[in-house]
Amino acid sequence: MKARILDGAALAARIREEIKQGVKELHASRGIIPGLATVLIGNNPASVTYVRNKRKACEEVGMRSFGYELPAGASEAEVIALIETLGARADVHGILVQLPLPPHMDADRVLSAIPLHKDVDGFNPINLGMLGVKGKQAPFAPCTPQGCIELLLRNDIPICGRRAVVLGRSAVVGLPLALMLLARDATVTVCHSRTTNLASVTREAEILIAAIGKPRFVTADMVRPGAVVIDVGINRIEDPKHPKGYRLVGDVDFDEVSEVASAITPVPGGVGPMTVAMLLRNTLIAAQRQSERG
Ligand code: NAP
């Protein structure tokens, strides 16, 4: 079997077009341009690139982006004061604090300072906690898990009643994703570094999601024939033939697994572009809700 490719790049481009239209409509009806403020602390090269890409994506759909950069040695109090200032601004509808934070900061305290209605990354611990409360709708779900769910929905892959296995339990991907699948009535198993007989668990999955940060960890023998495989991992591996000296691979051995699975996301071009699209969508929704509140 050769798996269907779930093309996240193409889907994200369609979603960005929808958002562009939504931005135009909000401007025409209420005179509001959605604004996203990014807060970057330090100069971690990956974080610098992520923030640059998110700001560019905002501008491409007609949103405003406000970039704030603080040195790695900034105090937690300074960061929180900045977030509070942004929280009070009418032209800032969403606030994103790029993770990871420097080790001297308490991420929970910093992220808790983001007002829930502007928490477009969905990482305020209250927002995350609400994902686990049955019947409660969190104001915003985190973007990467939301991107995975959207990829399934827009490719007509049913979730309700299916056996889903999530590899990884981080607060940013694995755990919220497991809760979101559960909320959509999948039967969910979460695996982590202490899981025993991992392959026997993953082979039960009708939907298998890998978010562990280990290059090509999931091999064909770990996948049930016909499963849908979503690869969240982004890992650099050395490649002397590549101009940059490295290339990106996922947590799934794509070549092997695409022979067994019924559908699979590539890396790059799978979940990654969906994450940015979901951030833009959350920012538009935040601006729409704030305009309705007046
Ligand atoms: P993380 O915080 O390092 O968490 C990794 C998780 O994987 C942990 O729960 C860990 O278990 C589990 N794990 C590690 N080794 C394992 C093993 N051998 N077997 C089973 N589970 C194992 O990573 P993360 O932030 O969730 O990111 C995961 C991957 O997704 C990374 O490659 C990251 O770059 C990528 N990512 C992509 C996007 C995107 O937009 N596409 C966004 C965010 C992250 P323990 O809890 O027991 O330690």
mmCIF file of C-alpha atoms and ligand atoms in Angstrom:
data_model
loop_
_atom_site.group_PDB
_atom_site.id
_atom_site.type_symbol
_atom_site.label_atom_id
_atom_site.label_comp_id
_atom_site.label_asym_id
_atom_site.label_seq_id
_atom_site.Cartn_x
_atom_site.Cartn_y
_atom_site.Cartn_z
ATOM 1 C CA MET A 1 0.000 0.000 0.000
ATOM 2 C CA LYS A 2 1.232 3.491 -0.754
ATOM 3 C CA ALA A 3 -0.127 6.029 1.700
ATOM 4 C CA ARG A 4 -2.061 9.138 0.739
ATOM 5 C CA ILE A 5 0.025 12.200 1.540
ATOM 6 C CA LEU A 6 -1.708 14.649 3.870
ATOM 7 C CA ASP A 7 -0.329 17.861 2.413
ATOM 8 C CA GLY A 8 -0.189 20.339 5.293
ATOM 9 C CA ALA A 9 1.501 23.021 3.210
ATOM 10 C CA ALA A 10 -1.324 23.105 0.629
ATOM 11 C CA LEU A 11 -4.049 22.962 3.289
ATOM 12 C CA ALA A 12 -2.368 25.711 5.324
ATOM 13 C CA ALA A 13 -2.230 27.905 2.194
ATOM 14 C CA ARG A 14 -6.003 27.445 1.715
ATOM 15 C CA ILE A 15 -6.652 28.283 5.371
ATOM 16 C CA ARG A 16 -4.443 31.393 5.118
ATOM 17 C CA GLU A 17 -6.583 32.535 2.166
ATOM 18 C CA GLU A 18 -9.739 32.060 4.273
ATOM 19 C CA ILE A 19 -8.131 34.074 7.074
ATOM 20 C CA LYS A 20 -7.118 36.839 4.662
ATOM 21 C CA GLN A 21 -10.772 37.115 3.660
ATOM 22 C CA GLY A 22 -11.840 37.190 7.326
ATOM 23 C CA VAL A 23 -9.335 39.973 8.052
ATOM 24 C CA LYS A 24 -10.749 42.031 5.149
ATOM 25 C CA GLU A 25 -14.317 41.504 6.368
ATOM 26 C CA LEU A 26 -13.483 42.507 9.946
ATOM 27 C CA HIS A 27 -11.783 45.640 8.687
ATOM 28 C CA ALA A 28 -14.704 46.505 6.395
ATOM 29 C CA SER A 29 -17.407 45.872 9.020
ATOM 30 C CA ARG A 30 -15.745 47.144 12.210
ATOM 31 C CA GLY A 31 -12.646 49.049 11.083
ATOM 32 C CA ILE A 32 -10.438 46.627 13.047
ATOM 33 C CA ILE A 33 -7.151 45.112 11.899
ATOM 34 C CA PRO A 34 -6.198 42.054 13.955
ATOM 35 C CA GLY A 35 -2.850 42.528 15.721
ATOM 36 C CA LEU A 36 -0.468 39.897 17.087
ATOM 37 C CA ALA A 37 2.309 40.842 19.524
ATOM 38 C CA THR A 38 5.280 38.468 19.691
ATOM 39 C CA VAL A 39 7.618 38.440 22.679
ATOM 40 C CA LEU A 40 11.051 36.947 22.090
ATOM 41 C CA ILE A 41 13.513 36.646 24.949
ATOM 42 C CA GLY A 42 17.144 35.977 24.054
ATOM 43 C CA ASN A 43 18.448 34.981 20.633
ATOM 44 C CA ASN A 44 17.998 31.216 20.352
ATOM 45 C CA PRO A 45 18.392 30.801 16.549
ATOM 46 C CA ALA A 46 15.391 28.456 16.156
ATOM 47 C CA SER A 47 13.175 30.836 18.174
ATOM 48 C CA VAL A 48 14.369 33.836 16.125
ATOM 49 C CA THR A 49 13.411 31.990 12.916
ATOM 50 C CA TYR A 50 10.022 30.857 14.289
ATOM 51 C CA VAL A 51 9.105 34.390 15.383
ATOM 52 C CA ARG A 52 10.248 35.894 12.076
ATOM 53 C CA ASN A 53 8.092 33.378 10.165
ATOM 54 C CA LYS A 54 5.047 33.989 12.348
ATOM 55 C CA ARG A 55 5.335 37.768 11.963
ATOM 56 C CA LYS A 56 5.734 37.447 8.186
ATOM 57 C CA ALA A 57 2.711 35.129 8.002
ATOM 58 C CA CYS A 58 0.654 37.711 9.925
ATOM 59 C CA GLU A 59 1.554 40.485 7.544
ATOM 60 C CA GLU A 60 0.801 38.291 4.507
ATOM 61 C CA VAL A 61 -2.823 37.889 5.606
ATOM 62 C CA GLY A 62 -3.205 41.602 6.333
ATOM 63 C CA MET A 63 -2.750 41.486 10.120
ATOM 64 C CA ARG A 64 -0.503 43.745 12.155
ATOM 65 C CA SER A 65 2.444 42.221 13.914
ATOM 66 C CA PHE A 66 4.228 43.899 16.809
ATOM 67 C CA GLY A 67 7.602 42.392 17.662
ATOM 68 C CA TYR A 68 9.179 42.768 21.129
ATOM 69 C CA GLU A 69 12.669 41.477 21.826
ATOM 70 C CA LEU A 70 14.230 41.309 25.278
ATOM 71 C CA PRO A 71 17.759 40.205 26.154
ATOM 72 C CA ALA A 72 18.274 36.699 27.570
ATOM 73 C CA GLY A 73 19.148 38.288 30.918
ATOM 74 C CA ALA A 74 15.837 40.184 31.216
ATOM 75 C CA SER A 75 14.042 39.592 34.501
ATOM 76 C CA GLU A 76 10.783 37.675 34.787
ATOM 77 C CA ALA A 77 9.184 40.841 36.212
ATOM 78 C CA GLU A 78 10.159 42.813 33.085
ATOM 79 C CA VAL A 79 8.602 40.189 30.810
ATOM 80 C CA ILE A 80 5.418 40.078 32.866
ATOM 81 C CA ALA A 81 5.215 43.893 32.870
ATOM 82 C CA LEU A 82 5.508 43.890 29.067
ATOM 83 C CA ILE A 83 2.777 41.246 28.761
ATOM 84 C CA GLU A 84 0.507 43.299 31.028
ATOM 85 C CA THR A 85 1.067 46.395 28.882
ATOM 86 C CA LEU A 86 0.233 44.409 25.735
ATOM 87 C CA GLY A 87 -2.780 42.904 27.486
ATOM 88 C CA ALA A 88 -4.200 46.410 27.989
ATOM 89 C CA ARG A 89 -3.648 47.591 24.395
ATOM 90 C CA ALA A 90 -6.691 47.738 22.117
ATOM 91 C CA ASP A 91 -4.654 47.200 18.926
ATOM 92 C CA VAL A 92 -3.096 43.954 20.240
ATOM 93 C CA HIS A 93 -5.622 41.119 19.983
ATOM 94 C CA GLY A 94 -3.232 38.213 20.492
ATOM 95 C CA ILE A 95 -0.030 37.767 22.502
ATOM 96 C CA LEU A 96 2.539 35.070 21.809
ATOM 97 C CA VAL A 97 5.517 34.459 24.101
ATOM 98 C CA GLN A 98 8.026 32.353 22.190
ATOM 99 C CA LEU A 99 9.154 29.251 24.098
ATOM 100 C CA PRO A 100 11.488 28.047 25.487
ATOM 101 C CA LEU A 101 12.105 30.789 28.051
ATOM 102 C CA PRO A 102 15.539 31.290 29.608
ATOM 103 C CA PRO A 103 16.078 28.882 32.542
ATOM 104 C CA HIS A 104 15.799 31.605 35.217
ATOM 105 C CA MET A 105 12.151 32.231 34.316
ATOM 106 C CA ASP A 106 9.114 30.284 35.490
ATOM 107 C CA ALA A 107 7.172 29.547 32.305
ATOM 108 C CA ASP A 108 3.883 28.991 34.167
ATOM 109 C CA ARG A 109 4.106 32.388 35.871
ATOM 110 C CA VAL A 110 5.002 34.170 32.618
ATOM 111 C CA LEU A 111 2.334 32.427 30.532
ATOM 112 C CA SER A 112 -0.293 33.005 33.239
ATOM 113 C CA ALA A 113 0.183 36.751 32.699
ATOM 114 C CA ILE A 114 -1.320 36.482 29.191
ATOM 115 C CA PRO A 115 -5.030 37.415 29.408
ATOM 116 C CA LEU A 116 -7.077 34.359 28.387
ATOM 117 C CA HIS A 117 -8.888 36.258 25.625
ATOM 118 C CA LYS A 118 -5.513 37.163 24.030
ATOM 119 C CA ASP A 119 -3.818 33.774 24.589
ATOM 120 C CA VAL A 120 -3.734 32.826 20.899
ATOM 121 C CA ASP A 121 -0.963 30.259 21.441
ATOM 122 C CA GLY A 122 -3.166 28.530 24.041
ATOM 123 C CA PHE A 123 -0.351 28.076 26.572
ATOM 124 C CA ASN A 124 -1.772 29.946 29.557
ATOM 125 C CA PRO A 125 -2.027 27.044 32.067
ATOM 126 C CA ILE A 126 -5.731 27.848 32.587
ATOM 127 C CA ASN A 127 -6.392 27.524 28.854
ATOM 128 C CA LEU A 128 -4.480 24.216 28.789
ATOM 129 C CA GLY A 129 -6.323 22.935 31.851
ATOM 130 C CA MET A 130 -9.710 23.734 30.335
ATOM 131 C CA LEU A 131 -8.972 21.296 27.503
ATOM 132 C CA GLY A 132 -9.337 18.543 30.092
ATOM 133 C CA VAL A 133 -12.682 19.661 31.502
ATOM 134 C CA LYS A 134 -15.594 17.910 29.851
ATOM 135 C CA GLY A 135 -18.147 20.300 28.420
ATOM 136 C CA LYS A 136 -15.874 23.348 28.801
ATOM 137 C CA GLN A 137 -14.619 25.160 25.751
ATOM 138 C CA ALA A 138 -11.086 26.565 26.205
ATOM 139 C CA PRO A 139 -10.895 30.055 24.633
ATOM 140 C CA PHE A 140 -7.950 28.898 22.506
ATOM 141 C CA ALA A 141 -6.390 25.475 21.942
ATOM 142 C CA PRO A 142 -2.632 25.269 21.319
ATOM 143 C CA CYS A 143 -1.757 25.644 17.657
ATOM 144 C CA THR A 144 0.199 22.465 16.865
ATOM 145 C CA PRO A 145 -2.397 20.047 18.302
ATOM 146 C CA GLN A 146 -5.130 22.123 16.639
ATOM 147 C CA GLY A 147 -3.225 21.830 13.354
ATOM 148 C CA CYS A 148 -3.163 18.022 13.687
ATOM 149 C CA ILE A 149 -6.913 17.874 14.342
ATOM 150 C CA GLU A 150 -7.601 20.218 11.410
ATOM 151 C CA LEU A 151 -5.492 18.038 9.109
ATOM 152 C CA LEU A 152 -7.638 15.032 10.047
ATOM 153 C CA LEU A 153 -10.953 16.885 9.740
ATOM 154 C CA ARG A 154 -10.238 18.569 6.414
ATOM 155 C CA ASN A 155 -9.058 15.272 4.953
ATOM 156 C CA ASP A 156 -12.342 13.611 6.025
ATOM 157 C CA ILE A 157 -10.596 11.269 8.440
ATOM 158 C CA PRO A 158 -13.051 10.358 11.188
ATOM 159 C CA ILE A 159 -11.889 10.671 14.807
ATOM 160 C CA CYS A 160 -14.998 9.639 16.760
ATOM 161 C CA GLY A 161 -14.784 6.061 18.032
ATOM 162 C CA ARG A 162 -11.320 5.426 16.625
ATOM 163 C CA ARG A 163 -8.281 4.167 18.502
ATOM 164 C CA ALA A 164 -5.729 6.962 18.668
ATOM 165 C CA VAL A 165 -2.226 6.592 20.087
ATOM 166 C CA VAL A 166 -0.207 9.724 20.870
ATOM 167 C CA LEU A 167 3.548 9.353 21.291
ATOM 168 C CA GLY A 168 4.719 12.107 23.652
ATOM 169 C CA ARG A 169 3.072 13.876 26.589
ATOM 170 C CA SER A 170 4.590 17.367 26.533
ATOM 171 C CA ALA A 171 2.441 20.295 27.626
ATOM 172 C CA VAL A 172 2.763 21.900 24.185
ATOM 173 C CA VAL A 173 1.936 18.967 21.918
ATOM 174 C CA GLY A 174 1.281 15.431 23.201
ATOM 175 C CA LEU A 175 -0.912 16.066 26.225
ATOM 176 C CA PRO A 176 -3.212 18.762 24.768
ATOM 177 C CA LEU A 177 -3.534 16.740 21.577
ATOM 178 C CA ALA A 178 -4.579 13.656 23.541
ATOM 179 C CA LEU A 179 -7.224 15.739 25.355
ATOM 180 C CA MET A 180 -8.478 17.207 22.092
ATOM 181 C CA LEU A 181 -8.793 13.747 20.520
ATOM 182 C CA LEU A 182 -10.630 12.558 23.632
ATOM 183 C CA ALA A 183 -13.011 15.524 23.373
ATOM 184 C CA ARG A 184 -13.766 14.317 19.835
ATOM 185 C CA ASP A 185 -14.587 10.861 21.191
ATOM 186 C CA ALA A 186 -11.506 8.934 20.113
ATOM 187 C CA THR A 187 -10.252 6.184 22.427
ATOM 188 C CA VAL A 188 -6.871 7.602 23.333
ATOM 189 C CA THR A 189 -3.643 6.099 24.640
ATOM 190 C CA VAL A 190 -0.703 8.360 25.517
ATOM 191 C CA CYS A 191 2.817 6.895 25.363
ATOM 192 C CA HIS A 192 6.031 8.361 26.784
ATOM 193 C CA SER A 193 9.627 7.469 27.520
ATOM 194 C CA ARG A 194 8.624 4.980 30.235
ATOM 195 C CA THR A 195 6.061 3.108 28.129
ATOM 196 C CA THR A 196 6.917 -0.589 27.880
ATOM 197 C CA ASN A 197 6.275 -2.708 24.772
ATOM 198 C CA LEU A 198 5.776 0.490 22.810
ATOM 199 C CA ALA A 199 5.391 -1.191 19.409
ATOM 200 C CA SER A 200 2.558 -3.393 20.672
ATOM 201 C CA VAL A 201 0.685 -0.238 21.738
ATOM 202 C CA THR A 202 1.379 1.750 18.579
ATOM 203 C CA ARG A 203 0.269 -1.196 16.424
ATOM 204 C CA GLU A 204 -3.233 -0.839 17.903
ATOM 205 C CA ALA A 205 -3.559 2.712 16.583
ATOM 206 C CA GLU A 206 -5.956 3.587 13.796
ATOM 207 C CA ILE A 207 -4.629 7.116 14.193
ATOM 208 C CA LEU A 208 -0.971 7.312 15.281
ATOM 209 C CA ILE A 209 0.539 10.669 16.193
ATOM 210 C CA ALA A 210 4.265 10.984 16.869
ATOM 211 C CA ALA A 211 5.530 13.974 18.891
ATOM 212 C CA ILE A 212 8.714 12.856 20.634
ATOM 213 C CA GLY A 213 11.604 14.641 18.903
ATOM 214 C CA LYS A 214 13.502 11.509 17.816
ATOM 215 C CA PRO A 215 14.427 11.316 14.115
ATOM 216 C CA ARG A 216 12.668 8.489 12.218
ATOM 217 C CA PHE A 217 11.863 6.685 15.460
ATOM 218 C CA VAL A 218 8.564 5.182 14.242
ATOM 219 C CA THR A 219 9.296 2.338 11.856
ATOM 220 C CA ALA A 220 6.953 0.272 9.678
ATOM 221 C CA ASP A 221 6.774 -2.614 12.164
ATOM 222 C CA MET A 222 5.276 -0.205 14.750
ATOM 223 C CA VAL A 223 2.358 0.751 12.489
ATOM 224 C CA ARG A 224 -0.917 -1.072 11.944
ATOM 225 C CA PRO A 225 -1.582 -1.558 8.214
ATOM 226 C CA GLY A 226 -3.996 1.141 7.053
ATOM 227 C CA ALA A 227 -3.350 3.484 9.989
ATOM 228 C CA VAL A 228 -3.350 7.266 9.592
ATOM 229 C CA VAL A 229 0.034 8.615 10.719
ATOM 230 C CA ILE A 230 0.593 12.240 11.769
ATOM 231 C CA ASP A 231 4.233 13.198 12.247
ATOM 232 C CA VAL A 232 4.727 16.244 14.471
ATOM 233 C CA GLY A 233 8.484 15.829 14.882
ATOM 234 C CA ILE A 234 10.955 18.304 13.431
ATOM 235 C CA ASN A 235 14.518 17.034 13.715
ATOM 236 C CA ARG A 236 17.711 18.197 12.049
ATOM 237 C CA ILE A 237 19.964 15.457 10.711
ATOM 238 C CA GLU A 238 23.364 16.015 9.132
ATOM 239 C CA ASP A 239 23.358 15.853 5.356
ATOM 240 C CA PRO A 240 26.591 16.883 3.630
ATOM 241 C CA LYS A 241 24.777 16.860 0.250
ATOM 242 C CA HIS A 242 22.381 19.569 1.422
ATOM 243 C CA PRO A 243 23.548 23.199 0.971
ATOM 244 C CA LYS A 244 22.886 23.876 4.677
ATOM 245 C CA GLY A 245 24.731 20.723 5.777
ATOM 246 C CA TYR A 246 21.554 19.353 7.386
ATOM 247 C CA ARG A 247 17.970 18.550 6.533
ATOM 248 C CA LEU A 248 14.744 18.138 8.456
ATOM 249 C CA VAL A 249 13.123 14.793 9.177
ATOM 250 C CA GLY A 250 10.187 13.836 11.345
ATOM 251 C CA ASP A 251 9.755 11.325 14.159
ATOM 252 C CA VAL A 252 8.464 8.814 11.596
ATOM 253 C CA ASP A 253 10.518 6.891 9.057
ATOM 254 C CA PHE A 254 8.497 8.276 6.155
ATOM 255 C CA ASP A 255 9.818 5.946 3.410
ATOM 256 C CA GLU A 256 9.065 2.767 5.359
ATOM 257 C CA VAL A 257 5.856 3.845 7.033
ATOM 258 C CA SER A 258 4.255 5.259 3.875
ATOM 259 C CA GLU A 259 4.265 1.673 2.547
ATOM 260 C CA VAL A 260 2.076 0.510 5.453
ATOM 261 C CA ALA A 261 -0.091 3.485 6.432
ATOM 262 C CA SER A 262 -3.211 4.614 4.532
ATOM 263 C CA ALA A 263 -2.345 8.313 5.006
ATOM 264 C CA ILE A 264 0.698 10.147 6.322
ATOM 265 C CA THR A 265 2.000 13.698 6.805
ATOM 266 C CA PRO A 266 5.395 14.574 5.333
ATOM 267 C CA VAL A 267 8.164 16.519 7.128
ATOM 268 C CA PRO A 268 8.611 19.268 6.146
ATOM 269 C CA GLY A 269 5.242 20.298 4.711
ATOM 270 C CA GLY A 270 2.914 18.484 7.115
ATOM 271 C CA VAL A 271 2.064 19.701 10.603
ATOM 272 C CA GLY A 272 4.567 22.614 10.633
ATOM 273 C CA PRO A 273 2.685 24.961 8.233
ATOM 274 C CA MET A 274 -0.592 24.051 9.944
ATOM 275 C CA THR A 275 0.753 25.338 13.262
ATOM 276 C CA VAL A 276 1.299 28.828 11.829
ATOM 277 C CA ALA A 277 -2.107 28.768 10.088
ATOM 278 C CA MET A 278 -3.811 27.940 13.403
ATOM 279 C CA LEU A 279 -1.993 30.823 15.114
ATOM 280 C CA LEU A 280 -3.349 33.212 12.471
ATOM 281 C CA ARG A 281 -6.834 31.762 12.819
ATOM 282 C CA ASN A 282 -6.740 32.138 16.612
ATOM 283 C CA THR A 283 -5.605 35.761 16.219
ATOM 284 C CA LEU A 284 -8.465 36.523 13.833
ATOM 285 C CA ILE A 285 -10.958 34.878 16.220
ATOM 286 C CA ALA A 286 -9.496 36.867 19.134
ATOM 287 C CA ALA A 287 -9.957 40.127 17.198
ATOM 288 C CA GLN A 288 -13.530 39.179 16.178
ATOM 289 C CA ARG A 289 -14.471 38.346 19.786
ATOM 290 C CA GLN A 290 -12.860 41.528 21.142
ATOM 291 C CA SER A 291 -14.666 43.637 18.537
ATOM 292 C CA GLU A 292 -17.977 42.082 19.637
ATOM 293 C CA ARG A 293 -17.215 42.906 23.282
ATOM 294 C CA GLY A 294 -16.638 46.503 22.216
HETATM 295 P P1 NAP B 1 9.413 17.336 24.358
HETATM 296 O O1 NAP B 1 8.918 18.384 25.271
HETATM 297 O O2 NAP B 1 10.873 16.974 24.363
HETATM 298 O O3 NAP B 1 8.581 16.002 24.700
HETATM 299 C C1 NAP B 1 8.913 14.780 24.112
HETATM 300 C C2 NAP B 1 7.950 13.724 24.592
HETATM 301 O O4 NAP B 1 8.308 12.501 23.946
HETATM 302 C C3 NAP B 1 8.004 13.461 26.100
HETATM 303 O O5 NAP B 1 6.699 13.271 26.591
HETATM 304 C C4 NAP B 1 8.814 12.179 26.211
HETATM 305 O O6 NAP B 1 8.457 11.343 27.293
HETATM 306 C C5 NAP B 1 8.438 11.471 24.913
HETATM 307 N N1 NAP B 1 9.482 10.547 24.496
HETATM 308 C C6 NAP B 1 10.804 10.800 24.371
HETATM 309 N N2 NAP B 1 11.453 9.675 23.981
HETATM 310 C C7 NAP B 1 10.512 8.733 23.851
HETATM 311 C C8 NAP B 1 10.554 7.363 23.479
HETATM 312 N N3 NAP B 1 11.702 6.755 23.166
HETATM 313 N N4 NAP B 1 9.406 6.670 23.436
HETATM 314 C C9 NAP B 1 8.218 7.260 23.748
HETATM 315 N N5 NAP B 1 8.119 8.568 24.114
HETATM 316 C C10 NAP B 1 9.260 9.281 24.161
HETATM 317 O O7 NAP B 1 9.052 17.624 22.851
HETATM 318 P P2 NAP B 1 7.828 18.472 22.207
HETATM 319 O O8 NAP B 1 8.029 19.905 22.473
HETATM 320 O O9 NAP B 1 6.534 17.834 22.556
HETATM 321 O O10 NAP B 1 8.124 18.238 20.648
HETATM 322 C C11 NAP B 1 8.097 16.961 20.077
HETATM 323 C C12 NAP B 1 8.542 17.062 18.631
HETATM 324 O O11 NAP B 1 7.612 17.871 17.936
HETATM 325 C C13 NAP B 1 9.906 17.737 18.422
HETATM 326 O O12 NAP B 1 10.534 17.146 17.301
HETATM 327 C C14 NAP B 1 9.540 19.168 18.097
HETATM 328 O O13 NAP B 1 10.531 19.813 17.306
HETATM 329 C C15 NAP B 1 8.283 18.948 17.303
HETATM 330 N N6 NAP B 1 7.372 20.092 17.291
HETATM 331 C C16 NAP B 1 6.845 20.432 16.094
HETATM 332 C C17 NAP B 1 5.946 21.461 16.002
HETATM 333 C C18 NAP B 1 5.335 21.784 14.671
HETATM 334 O O14 NAP B 1 4.808 22.871 14.479
HETATM 335 N N7 NAP B 1 5.348 20.837 13.734
HETATM 336 C C19 NAP B 1 5.596 22.200 17.140
HETATM 337 C C20 NAP B 1 6.122 21.816 18.370
HETATM 338 C C21 NAP B 1 7.008 20.752 18.435
HETATM 339 P P3 NAP B 1 8.650 11.779 28.839
HETATM 340 O O15 NAP B 1 7.503 12.696 29.129
HETATM 341 O O16 NAP B 1 8.579 10.489 29.571
HETATM 342 O O17 NAP B 1 9.989 12.454 28.930
#
